[in-house]
Amino acid sequence: MAQTSAIRSAVPLRLGAVREAIVDRLERVLGKSTENATRRDIYDALSIAVREELAERWIATGKRVTRARVKRICYLSMEFLLGRSLINALSSFEDELLTEVRETVESLGHDLDHIAAEEEDPGLGNGGLGRLAACFLDSLATLGYAATGYGIRYDYGIFTQVIEKDGAQREVASSWLGFHNFWESGQGGVRHRVRFGGQCRATRDEQGRIRYEWVDTHDVWAVGYDLFIPGNRSPTVNHLRLWSGRAITPFRIEDFNHGNYGAAVAEQVDAKNLSRVLYPDDSTPQGKELRFKQQYFFVSASLQDLLGQHLAERRPLKDLSNAIAVQLNDTHPALTVVELMRLLVDTYDMEWGPAWKLTREVCGYTNHTLLPEALETWPVSFFERLLPRHLQIVYQINRDFLEEVSAKFPQDLDRRRRMSLINEDGDRRVRMAYLSVVGSHRVNGVAKLHSRLMRETIFSDFAELWPERFTNVTNGIAVRRWLKQANPLLSALLTEKLGSAWENDLEDLERLKWAAEDADFRNRFRVIKRANKERLAKTINSLLGVTVSVDAMFDVQVKRIHEYKRQLLNLLHVVARYQYLLDNPNAAIPARVVMFAGKAAPGYHMAKAIIKLINSIAHVINNDARIGDKLKLCFLPDYDVSLAQEIMPAADLSEQISTAGMEASGTGNMKLSLNGALTIGTLDGANIEIKDAVGEENIFIFGMTTEEVNALRAKGYSPADEVAKNPVLKRAIELIDSGYFTPDNIFDSKVVSDRLLSHGEHFLVLADFHDYMAAQARVDELFQNSEEWTRKSVINALSMGPFSSDRSIREYADNIWGIKPVL
């Protein structure tokens, strides 16, 4: 009897056995029956079954990679905006399995989409940076490259955005880890000691060389949690390793017994704070210091991890650059350069010269912004107090580097000052972007325009010194997430016409270009768009209680709230349109639903004021009976990947209206265009390459070029002059400034209008207003011609082949990392 009662093995998730696999996890793991299982129970059981299947493939991938002894990519990023895992994982399997899962769940009395909605979006990112990292992980696995992502397992991640009754944003802690997370593996099996503080002690070794010991430090554990990253229709399953802070001594019972309850857990609290929140508010000294510590925490743990794996495979350290490529996703992981040097020189006794050569060969740096405030610098005092050994290394790197500069540009002292890793003006600070450039063998921008401007502006001195070091890799998107999963109706139509090869080769869509001229295809495309709009309309009503017409144009601007992205330009058009409709109630212009979504950083007061004003204006317009369905304004709260997957397929018009020269690339523009939205935008970021791909006649370009923006700033920009020469703009500004939309507190609107009218307003919102309004008039005219609008919409969708993240990753692999797939 004892033999027969032994624990039985799990039923694998296979075709023909899906029901058995789900019931097995319900009964064996969760202790539930199908009769009393809740929706959450079904989600848990199915997630466990899928996770176990992924684990098998992950183990097989690891064995295959180890045997091949290939070069790995380690992608370091503070953000990974993954989205939900269940449907993503199921979609990576064969279509027949997903179909059987859907049918099985229905037979159990549930709907798979409702089951999937039980999963909270992991709040591990804030916007495009984190979503790009997630797309890249998807492509790396799909293409069969050996890759590991490294980041932080934020307990609360980015905040949940709540919109108060007065329209203001309020930040609430995210609950993504409120339930057991069955998608994680490892959970403490990997941990590394990370050190802070202390002091450096110089000693001489037996050969008389000076060595440094970093002693008397305050240490914490970095505990690793792995999330599986499956490739689409690929045997490869990679992983994202996220670090959580833990105290070395988690609880001091002697303090507790003496009544010092705070002291008893102080170390645990300090350690946990390292992985508590993504981007803690840095408007306080404590917040700044925590951000600095977070960056070192995850960099140190990640480098210890990858070096440990390298040595465990019995590969020599001198071979490191042939075995590992480390990519720095923006400046947040810049301390990689210094920490890798510390580990090679202090821990593994490598000489400085060979260590520096290896570090440069291993590291690559992706720059994502030209905004000065986003190019991080950290006070030297932080290094002195928290990372004293690293400061010594920074100084040594800087000395050697400035000697290299002087050798090429002798007597040019100002160049040395400009290029130094240490900014000596006022509070001495370490320039992290410069450190990333100096410590990497390749530096890339993320769109052709951005890469050119990067070389010509912020890194011009470095590009003159090392022109061969700078390159471009235009961003891309994971089509599995943004078309296959987000828009299943359109995906089915494409597969009907092309087969499924487009999923892993988006350029295959080029074969379907003829369909834009086919009336039947256009009609089916239009029916799909309407169905997606109906789905989003239901979500809008559920979130806001606002009823919108699916016959109206869905005009969408969804992205992080920032002045350079110019949500205010869009909002001025909404106010002007509202005034025009009041003046001309019988005007023959198409109805619009204008949608905004995005989060403002907690300390960014103007961005929060913009959100509040959008909601105040929406309240007035949406409740004005004179307007009805002619114009609706909606701010969709708590924008995340799952909400984006509803918005992108339903959008008619994509607003990409940043000040020229300020958006590095953008990826929302690609997702929206791929789903058939037409773009209204400036010649900025990847808009330029999208224009080239779709044709100038199939996009609405307006506004100043980068050169014209620079010329206007140099000349002196006067918002008052723009208002004086444009009566429509003048009326819109005056209505906002009067408090018409904010009768309870006129300051809520005046703070925004004052910014727009301030002398030298940096983002030139009013300067582009006239041209923007003219472009919007062209949009109105075209939208009334349904056949022509749809034709252009189809052309946009079918022209997005070059904007797949698979293409981006191949370029990184060939031109920067030097890696090959293992299949």
Coordinates of N, CA and C in Angstrom, one line a residue, residues 199-282:
Q199 N 36.1 51.1 4.0 CA 37.3 51.9 3.7 C 38.2 51.0 2.8
C200 N 39.2 51.6 2.2 CA 40.2 50.9 1.4 C 41.5 50.9 2.1
R201 N 42.1 49.7 2.0 CA 43.4 49.5 2.7 C 44.4 49.0 1.6
A202 N 45.5 49.7 1.5 CA 46.5 49.4 0.5 C 47.5 48.4 1.1
T203 N 47.9 47.4 0.4 CA 48.9 46.4 0.8 C 49.8 46.1 -0.3
R204 N 50.9 45.4 0.0 CA 51.8 45.0 -1.1 C 51.8 43.4 -1.1
D205 N 51.7 42.9 -2.3 CA 51.8 41.4 -2.4 C 53.2 40.9 -2.5
E206 N 53.4 39.7 -2.7 CA 54.8 39.1 -2.6 C 55.6 39.6 -3.7
Q207 N 55.0 40.1 -4.8 CA 55.8 40.6 -6.0 C 56.0 42.1 -5.8
G208 N 55.6 42.7 -4.7 CA 55.8 44.1 -4.4 C 54.7 45.0 -5.0
R209 N 53.7 44.4 -5.6 CA 52.6 45.2 -6.3 C 51.6 45.7 -5.2
I210 N 51.2 46.9 -5.4 CA 50.2 47.5 -4.5 C 48.8 46.8 -4.8
R211 N 48.2 46.3 -3.8 CA 46.8 45.7 -3.9 C 45.9 46.5 -2.9
Y212 N 44.7 46.5 -3.2 CA 43.7 47.2 -2.3 C 42.7 46.2 -1.8
E213 N 42.4 46.4 -0.5 CA 41.4 45.6 0.2 C 40.3 46.6 0.6
W214 N 39.1 46.2 0.3 CA 37.9 46.9 0.7 C 37.3 46.3 2.0
V215 N 37.5 47.0 3.1 CA 37.2 46.3 4.4 C 36.2 47.2 5.2
D216 N 35.7 46.5 6.3 CA 34.7 47.2 7.2 C 33.4 47.6 6.5
T217 N 33.0 46.8 5.6 CA 31.8 47.2 4.8 C 30.5 46.7 5.5
H218 N 29.4 47.3 5.0 CA 28.1 46.9 5.4 C 27.6 46.1 4.2
D219 N 27.3 44.8 4.5 CA 27.0 43.9 3.4 C 25.5 43.5 3.4
V220 N 25.0 43.2 2.2 CA 23.6 42.7 2.1 C 23.7 41.5 1.1
W221 N 22.7 40.7 1.1 CA 22.5 39.6 0.1 C 21.7 40.2 -1.1
A222 N 22.1 39.8 -2.3 CA 21.2 39.9 -3.4 C 20.8 38.5 -3.8
V223 N 19.5 38.3 -3.7 CA 18.9 37.0 -3.9 C 18.2 36.9 -5.2
G224 N 18.5 35.9 -6.0 CA 18.1 35.9 -7.4 C 16.8 35.1 -7.6
Y225 N 15.9 35.7 -8.4 CA 14.6 35.1 -8.8 C 14.6 35.1 -10.3
D226 N 14.3 34.0 -10.9 CA 14.3 33.8 -12.4 C 12.9 33.8 -13.0
L227 N 12.7 34.5 -14.1 CA 11.5 34.5 -14.9 C 11.9 33.9 -16.2
F228 N 11.2 32.9 -16.7 CA 11.5 32.2 -17.9 C 11.0 33.1 -19.1
I229 N 11.9 33.2 -20.1 CA 11.6 33.9 -21.3 C 11.6 33.0 -22.5
P230 N 10.4 32.6 -23.0 CA 10.3 31.6 -24.1 C 10.4 32.3 -25.4
G231 N 11.1 31.6 -26.4 CA 11.1 32.0 -27.7 C 9.8 31.5 -28.5
N232 N 9.4 32.3 -29.4 CA 8.2 31.9 -30.2 C 8.5 30.8 -31.2
R233 N 7.8 29.7 -31.1 CA 8.0 28.6 -32.0 C 9.5 28.2 -32.0
S234 N 10.1 28.3 -30.8 CA 11.6 28.1 -30.7 C 11.8 27.1 -29.5
P235 N 12.8 26.3 -29.6 CA 13.2 25.4 -28.4 C 13.9 26.2 -27.3
T236 N 14.3 27.5 -27.6 CA 15.0 28.2 -26.6 C 14.1 28.9 -25.6
V237 N 14.5 28.6 -24.3 CA 13.9 29.4 -23.2 C 15.0 30.0 -22.4
N238 N 15.2 31.3 -22.4 CA 16.2 32.0 -21.6 C 15.6 32.4 -20.3
H239 N 16.3 33.2 -19.5 CA 15.7 33.7 -18.2 C 16.1 35.1 -17.9
L240 N 15.3 35.8 -17.2 CA 15.5 37.1 -16.6 C 15.8 36.9 -15.1
R241 N 16.9 37.3 -14.7 CA 17.3 37.1 -13.3 C 17.1 38.4 -12.6
L242 N 16.3 38.5 -11.6 CA 16.0 39.7 -10.8 C 16.5 39.5 -9.4
W243 N 17.1 40.6 -8.9 CA 17.7 40.6 -7.6 C 16.8 41.2 -6.5
S244 N 16.7 40.6 -5.4 CA 16.0 41.1 -4.3 C 16.9 41.3 -3.1
G245 N 16.8 42.4 -2.4 CA 17.7 42.6 -1.2 C 17.3 41.9 0.0
R246 N 18.2 41.3 0.7 CA 18.0 40.6 2.0 C 19.2 41.0 2.9
A247 N 18.9 41.1 4.2 CA 19.9 41.4 5.2 C 20.7 40.1 5.5
I248 N 22.0 40.3 5.8 CA 22.8 39.2 6.2 C 22.3 38.7 7.5
T249 N 22.1 39.6 8.4 CA 21.5 39.2 9.7 C 20.1 39.8 9.7
P250 N 19.1 39.0 9.4 CA 17.7 39.5 9.2 C 17.0 40.0 10.4
F251 N 17.4 39.5 11.6 CA 16.6 39.8 12.8 C 17.6 39.7 14.0
R252 N 17.6 40.8 14.8 CA 18.5 40.9 16.0 C 17.7 40.7 17.2
I253 N 17.6 39.4 17.7 CA 16.7 39.1 18.8 C 17.1 39.8 20.1
E254 N 18.5 40.1 20.3 CA 18.9 40.8 21.5 C 18.3 42.2 21.6
D255 N 18.3 42.9 20.4 CA 17.7 44.2 20.4 C 16.2 44.1 20.7
F256 N 15.6 43.1 20.1 CA 14.1 43.0 20.3 C 13.8 42.7 21.7
N257 N 14.6 41.8 22.4 CA 14.3 41.5 23.8 C 14.6 42.7 24.7
H258 N 15.3 43.7 24.2 CA 15.6 44.9 25.0 C 14.6 46.0 24.7
G259 N 13.6 45.7 23.9 CA 12.6 46.6 23.5 C 13.0 47.5 22.3
N260 N 14.1 47.3 21.7 CA 14.5 48.1 20.6 C 14.0 47.5 19.3
Y261 N 12.7 47.5 19.1 CA 12.1 46.8 18.0 C 12.5 47.3 16.7
G262 N 12.7 48.6 16.5 CA 13.1 49.1 15.2 C 14.5 48.7 14.9
A263 N 15.4 48.7 15.9 CA 16.8 48.3 15.7 C 16.9 46.8 15.3
A264 N 15.9 46.0 15.8 CA 15.9 44.6 15.6 C 15.7 44.2 14.1
V265 N 15.0 45.1 13.4 CA 14.8 44.8 12.0 C 15.4 45.8 11.1
A266 N 16.2 46.7 11.6 CA 16.7 47.8 10.8 C 17.5 47.3 9.6
E267 N 18.3 46.3 9.8 CA 19.1 45.8 8.7 C 18.3 45.2 7.6
Q268 N 17.2 44.5 8.0 CA 16.3 43.9 7.0 C 15.6 45.0 6.2
V269 N 15.2 46.0 6.9 CA 14.5 47.1 6.2 C 15.4 47.8 5.2
D270 N 16.6 48.1 5.6 CA 17.6 48.8 4.7 C 17.9 47.9 3.5
A271 N 18.0 46.6 3.7 CA 18.3 45.7 2.6 C 17.1 45.6 1.7
K272 N 15.9 45.5 2.2 CA 14.7 45.4 1.4 C 14.5 46.6 0.6
N273 N 14.9 47.8 1.2 CA 14.6 49.0 0.5 C 15.3 49.1 -0.9
L274 N 16.4 48.3 -1.0 CA 17.2 48.3 -2.3 C 16.3 47.7 -3.4
S275 N 15.3 46.9 -3.1 CA 14.5 46.3 -4.1 C 13.0 46.6 -3.9
R276 N 12.7 47.7 -3.2 CA 11.4 47.9 -2.8 C 10.6 48.6 -4.0
V277 N 11.1 49.6 -4.6 CA 10.4 50.5 -5.5 C 11.3 50.8 -6.7
L278 N 10.7 50.8 -7.9 CA 11.4 51.3 -9.1 C 11.4 52.9 -9.0
Y279 N 12.6 53.4 -9.2 CA 12.8 54.9 -9.3 C 12.1 55.6 -8.1
P280 N 12.6 55.4 -6.9 CA 12.1 56.1 -5.8 C 12.3 57.6 -6.0
D281 N 11.4 58.4 -5.5 CA 11.4 59.8 -5.7 C 12.7 60.4 -5.3
D282 N 13.4 61.0 -6.3 CA 14.8 61.5 -6.0 C 14.8 63.0 -5.7

